[in-house]
Tab-separated table of C-alpha atoms in Angstrom:
chain	number	residue	atom	x	y	z
A	165	MET	CA	-43.729	-42.496	20.555
A	166	ASN	CA	-46.985	-43.850	19.008
A	167	LYS	CA	-47.439	-44.622	15.320
A	168	ALA	CA	-49.490	-41.491	14.601
A	169	VAL	CA	-46.770	-39.239	15.988
A	170	SER	CA	-44.105	-41.213	14.149
A	171	ARG	CA	-45.968	-40.865	10.834
A	172	LYS	CA	-46.429	-37.155	11.442
A	173	PHE	CA	-42.726	-36.694	12.266
A	174	PHE	CA	-41.727	-38.690	9.184
A	175	GLY	CA	-44.060	-36.641	7.003
A	176	ILE	CA	-42.636	-33.364	8.297
A	177	SER	CA	-39.068	-34.627	7.745
A	178	ILE	CA	-39.888	-35.571	4.143
A	179	LEU	CA	-41.479	-32.161	3.609
A	180	ILE	CA	-38.425	-30.339	4.978
A	181	LEU	CA	-36.141	-32.460	2.811
A	182	LEU	CA	-38.211	-31.688	-0.287
A	183	VAL	CA	-38.128	-27.972	0.513
A	184	LEU	CA	-34.345	-28.048	0.964
A	185	VAL	CA	-33.807	-29.998	-2.261
A	186	SER	CA	-36.120	-27.628	-4.138
A	187	LEU	CA	-34.316	-24.614	-2.704
A	188	TYR	CA	-30.932	-26.071	-3.653
A	189	LEU	CA	-32.076	-26.790	-7.205
A	190	PHE	CA	-33.567	-23.317	-7.496
A	191	LEU	CA	-30.418	-21.570	-6.260
A	192	HIS	CA	-28.332	-23.563	-8.733
A	193	SER	CA	-30.710	-23.095	-11.623
A	194	SER	CA	-30.196	-20.855	-14.663
A	195	PHE	CA	-32.326	-18.215	-12.940
A	196	PHE	CA	-29.173	-17.155	-11.046
A	197	ASN	CA	-26.760	-17.323	-13.980
A	198	ILE	CA	-24.649	-14.158	-14.254
A	199	GLU	CA	-25.837	-11.682	-16.860
A	200	LYS	CA	-23.752	-8.647	-15.896
A	201	ILE	CA	-20.295	-8.073	-14.336
A	202	THR	CA	-19.451	-4.550	-13.188
A	203	ILE	CA	-16.180	-3.164	-11.814
A	204	ALA	CA	-15.909	-0.278	-9.324
A	205	GLY	CA	-12.869	1.692	-8.156
A	206	LEU	CA	-10.652	1.487	-11.229
A	207	LYS	CA	-8.433	4.353	-12.360
A	208	VAL	CA	-5.366	2.655	-13.820
A	209	VAL	CA	-6.214	-0.987	-14.520
A	210	SER	CA	-8.694	-1.758	-17.300
A	211	GLU	CA	-12.027	-3.489	-16.653
A	212	ASP	CA	-11.184	-6.173	-19.204
A	213	GLU	CA	-7.984	-7.006	-17.292
A	214	VAL	CA	-9.854	-7.380	-13.993
A	215	VAL	CA	-12.491	-9.630	-15.562
A	216	ARG	CA	-9.780	-11.723	-17.213
A	217	LEU	CA	-7.954	-12.180	-13.914
A	218	SER	CA	-11.163	-13.017	-12.064
A	219	GLY	CA	-12.005	-15.917	-14.374
A	220	LEU	CA	-15.671	-14.918	-14.195
A	221	SER	CA	-17.922	-15.068	-17.211
A	222	LYS	CA	-21.558	-14.624	-18.045
A	223	GLY	CA	-23.597	-17.781	-17.616
A	224	GLN	CA	-21.911	-18.907	-14.396
A	225	ASN	CA	-24.133	-19.485	-11.415
A	226	ILE	CA	-23.857	-16.580	-8.998
A	227	PHE	CA	-23.759	-18.898	-5.956
A	228	GLU	CA	-21.104	-21.244	-7.307
A	229	ILE	CA	-18.368	-18.588	-7.264
A	230	ASN	CA	-15.569	-18.911	-4.716
A	231	ASP	CA	-15.237	-15.332	-3.460
A	232	LYS	CA	-11.837	-15.813	-1.831
A	233	PHE	CA	-10.321	-17.543	-4.855
A	234	VAL	CA	-11.566	-14.861	-7.260
A	235	SER	CA	-10.359	-12.024	-5.023
A	236	LYS	CA	-6.883	-13.537	-4.701
A	237	ALA	CA	-6.686	-14.071	-8.450
A	238	ILE	CA	-7.434	-10.390	-9.099
A	239	GLU	CA	-5.003	-9.242	-6.404
A	240	ILE	CA	-2.164	-10.889	-8.346
A	241	HIS	CA	-2.080	-7.686	-10.398
A	242	PRO	CA	0.677	-5.447	-8.923
A	243	VAL	CA	-1.512	-2.337	-8.956
A	244	ILE	CA	-4.499	-3.958	-7.219
A	245	LYS	CA	-4.329	-3.970	-3.440
A	246	LYS	CA	-7.730	-5.449	-2.642
A	247	ALA	CA	-10.666	-6.931	-4.559
A	248	THR	CA	-14.087	-7.664	-3.075
A	249	LEU	CA	-17.021	-9.460	-4.704
A	250	VAL	CA	-20.579	-8.264	-4.139
A	251	ARG	CA	-23.588	-10.249	-5.369
A	252	HIS	CA	-26.553	-8.278	-6.660
A	253	LEU	CA	-29.295	-10.853	-6.931
A	254	PRO	CA	-30.444	-12.412	-9.030
A	255	ARG	CA	-27.909	-12.113	-11.884
A	256	GLN	CA	-25.278	-9.403	-11.343
A	257	ILE	CA	-21.757	-9.480	-9.867
A	258	GLU	CA	-19.904	-6.356	-8.800
A	259	ILE	CA	-16.139	-6.389	-8.230
A	260	GLN	CA	-15.012	-3.578	-5.925
A	261	VAL	CA	-11.331	-2.829	-6.464
A	262	GLN	CA	-8.863	-0.821	-4.396
A	263	GLU	CA	-5.837	0.153	-6.469
A	264	ARG	CA	-2.397	0.811	-5.043
A	265	LYS	CA	-1.202	4.404	-5.298
A	266	ILE	CA	2.319	5.678	-5.820
A	267	TRP	CA	3.743	6.933	-2.540
A	268	ALA	CA	7.479	7.207	-3.220
A	269	LEU	CA	10.134	6.774	-5.899
A	270	VAL	CA	13.255	4.628	-5.592
A	271	PRO	CA	16.155	5.161	-8.052
A	272	TYR	CA	17.192	1.796	-9.489
A	273	HIS	CA	19.913	1.693	-12.153
A	274	ASP	CA	18.557	3.945	-14.910
A	275	LEU	CA	14.942	3.626	-13.738
A	276	LEU	CA	12.674	4.929	-11.026
A	277	LEU	CA	10.722	2.299	-9.104
A	278	CYS	CA	7.274	3.552	-8.158
A	279	ILE	CA	6.293	2.048	-4.799
A	280	ASP	CA	3.168	2.344	-2.679
A	281	GLU	CA	3.084	2.844	1.095
A	282	ASP	CA	3.482	-0.923	1.578
A	283	SER	CA	6.749	-0.809	-0.431
A	284	ILE	CA	5.171	-2.733	-3.356
A	285	CYS	CA	6.675	-1.880	-6.739
A	286	ILE	CA	3.770	-0.961	-9.017
A	287	ASP	CA	5.627	0.593	-11.942
A	288	LYS	CA	9.057	1.292	-13.434
A	289	LEU	CA	9.637	4.574	-15.216
A	290	GLN	CA	12.550	6.390	-16.824
A	291	ASN	CA	11.230	9.875	-16.135
A	292	TYR	CA	8.801	11.053	-13.505
A	293	SER	CA	8.002	14.273	-11.667
A	294	LEU	CA	9.549	14.261	-8.197
A	295	ILE	CA	7.403	17.120	-6.954
A	296	ASP	CA	4.676	15.122	-5.274
A	297	TYR	CA	6.525	12.041	-4.055
A	298	PRO	CA	9.333	11.366	-1.573
A	299	LEU	CA	12.582	10.114	-3.100
A	300	ILE	CA	14.140	7.134	-1.295
A	301	THR	CA	17.610	5.699	-1.802
A	302	MET	CA	19.105	2.621	-0.111
A	303	ASP	CA	22.519	1.067	0.408
A	304	ASN	CA	21.338	-2.276	-0.941
A	305	LEU	CA	18.598	-3.102	-3.408
A	306	PRO	CA	17.644	-6.518	-4.825
A	307	PRO	CA	19.573	-7.557	-7.958
A	308	ARG	CA	16.251	-7.878	-9.741
A	309	VAL	CA	12.927	-6.163	-9.056
A	310	ASN	CA	9.619	-7.354	-10.481
A	311	LEU	CA	6.280	-5.577	-10.441
A	312	GLY	CA	4.378	-6.594	-7.321
A	313	GLN	CA	7.600	-7.166	-5.345
A	314	ALA	CA	8.126	-5.542	-1.927
A	315	ILE	CA	11.215	-3.317	-1.825
A	316	GLU	CA	12.871	-3.367	1.637
A	317	PRO	CA	9.510	-3.111	3.479
A	318	GLU	CA	11.059	-2.443	6.902
A	319	GLY	CA	12.997	0.539	5.601
A	320	VAL	CA	10.057	1.962	3.681
A	321	GLU	CA	7.843	1.555	6.741
A	322	MET	CA	10.352	3.507	8.863
A	323	ILE	CA	10.633	6.317	6.329
A	324	LYS	CA	6.839	6.452	5.978
A	325	ALA	CA	6.501	6.821	9.774
A	326	LEU	CA	9.030	9.659	9.763
A	327	TYR	CA	7.409	11.318	6.740
A	328	ASP	CA	3.977	11.208	8.361
A	329	ALA	CA	5.360	12.736	11.565
A	330	LEU	CA	6.857	15.728	9.724
A	331	SER	CA	4.960	18.903	8.938
A	332	VAL	CA	4.073	19.690	5.324
A	333	LYS	CA	6.609	22.519	5.395
A	334	SER	CA	9.408	20.192	6.529
A	335	ARG	CA	8.512	17.597	3.900
A	336	LYS	CA	8.889	20.221	1.186
A	337	GLY	CA	12.331	21.130	2.514
A	338	ILE	CA	13.716	17.585	2.148
A	339	SER	CA	15.282	16.475	-1.126
A	340	ASP	CA	15.601	12.741	-0.411
A	341	PHE	CA	15.621	10.042	2.254
A	342	HIS	CA	18.300	7.373	2.522
A	343	TYR	CA	17.912	4.024	4.293
A	344	ILE	CA	21.014	2.320	5.675
A	345	ASN	CA	20.102	-1.363	5.411
A	346	LYS	CA	22.772	-2.694	7.746
A	347	SER	CA	22.147	-0.420	10.729
A	348	LYS	CA	18.459	0.151	9.921
A	349	GLU	CA	18.778	3.888	10.240
A	350	ILE	CA	17.580	6.875	8.237
A	351	VAL	CA	19.588	9.750	6.822
A	352	PHE	CA	17.956	12.525	4.846
A	353	TYR	CA	19.169	15.584	2.969
A	354	THR	CA	17.571	18.998	2.863
A	355	LYS	CA	17.240	20.930	-0.384
A	356	GLU	CA	19.989	23.209	0.916
A	357	GLY	CA	22.327	20.210	1.146
A	358	THR	CA	22.351	19.604	4.905
A	359	GLU	CA	22.830	15.954	5.870
A	360	VAL	CA	20.587	14.934	8.771
A	361	ASN	CA	21.457	11.650	10.479
A	362	PHE	CA	18.069	10.795	11.949
A	363	GLY	CA	18.882	7.275	13.136
A	364	ASP	CA	16.013	4.929	13.999
A	365	LEU	CA	12.491	5.814	15.133
A	366	GLU	CA	13.295	6.076	18.834
A	367	ARG	CA	12.310	9.475	20.271
A	368	LEU	CA	10.455	10.157	17.029
A	369	GLU	CA	8.429	13.081	18.340
A	370	GLU	CA	11.439	14.724	19.982
A	371	LYS	CA	13.620	14.415	16.892
A	372	THR	CA	10.975	15.577	14.416
A	373	LYS	CA	10.470	18.729	16.482
A	374	PHE	CA	14.152	19.505	16.031
A	375	VAL	CA	13.887	18.838	12.301
A	376	GLU	CA	11.454	21.748	12.163
A	377	GLN	CA	14.280	23.944	13.495
A	378	VAL	CA	16.829	22.728	10.945
A	379	PHE	CA	15.320	24.876	8.237
A	380	GLU	CA	15.291	27.903	10.533
A	381	ILE	CA	18.991	27.386	11.266
A	382	GLU	CA	19.720	27.069	7.542
A	383	ALA	CA	17.877	30.320	6.872
A	384	GLU	CA	19.681	32.170	9.678
A	385	LEU	CA	23.112	31.046	8.494
A	386	ASP	CA	22.248	31.913	4.927
A	387	GLU	CA	21.201	35.394	6.009
A	388	LYS	CA	24.495	35.939	7.855
A	389	GLY	CA	26.399	34.621	4.847
A	390	THR	CA	29.358	33.324	6.843
A	391	ASP	CA	28.604	29.659	7.520
A	392	VAL	CA	26.592	26.889	5.909
A	393	LEU	CA	24.945	24.087	7.860
A	394	GLU	CA	26.586	20.861	6.706
A	395	TYR	CA	25.626	18.064	9.103
A	396	ILE	CA	23.286	17.323	12.026
A	397	ASP	CA	23.256	14.141	14.117
A	398	LEU	CA	19.990	13.413	15.941
A	399	ARG	CA	20.741	9.832	16.943
A	400	PHE	CA	21.638	10.448	20.566
A	401	LYS	CA	19.811	11.970	23.505
A	402	GLY	CA	20.640	15.510	24.455
A	403	GLN	CA	21.664	18.386	22.260
A	404	PRO	CA	22.070	17.384	18.586
A	405	VAL	CA	25.532	17.577	17.040
A	406	LEU	CA	25.819	20.320	14.415
A	407	LYS	CA	28.599	20.911	11.933
A	408	THR	CA	29.007	23.957	9.728
A	409	ARG	CA	31.477	24.957	7.065
A	410	ASN	CA	32.742	28.362	6.052
A	411	GLU	CA	31.620	29.624	2.691
């Protein structure tokens, strides 16, 4: 390489370096300091609480924010499932929040634990309408439950799978679900008082089809007025075991 080419190469390298340094200084200048922080997706949590958890403040450089760190800090809140940062150049930050929603209620001492579909406890209440949410009981619950804590996630996941597989009509006919921690099986009770031993999720489609018939059987027996359906066992292949009692 001759001297002329070397000088040209050196000059270009210096120019590129100057451009990069200038760009770095520009991106980290006050021109990109945050002037506005907006929050989207909130229904329960307050905007002030989200901003406090984020640690963000006006005057910070928009490019010096650690997205992952800020998101995780916000997601500490038990009601917030996911937080995402979006930069609106040059000086605005938007925090998009996905809140957890109550899916079911779990009786716990004199309280009702409000859990989402991931079994996360998001609230504790003394009174709550049971109309719109499944009621779940369990043989064993933790001695202490904090907000943000998962409540027997495997059991809740099983009950959620069963609930989703049932028709809307069948869901309305069930009073509560019970999870047997030791055997990892589900028992539920109809509003007419029939105990249905559902077992695990094996043969889910087959068993849920029979559940649809449980309410028809209850109605038929009620119409005859001689017997009441007391118990059904769906755990084993073949014809389910039914037990009735005389009125």
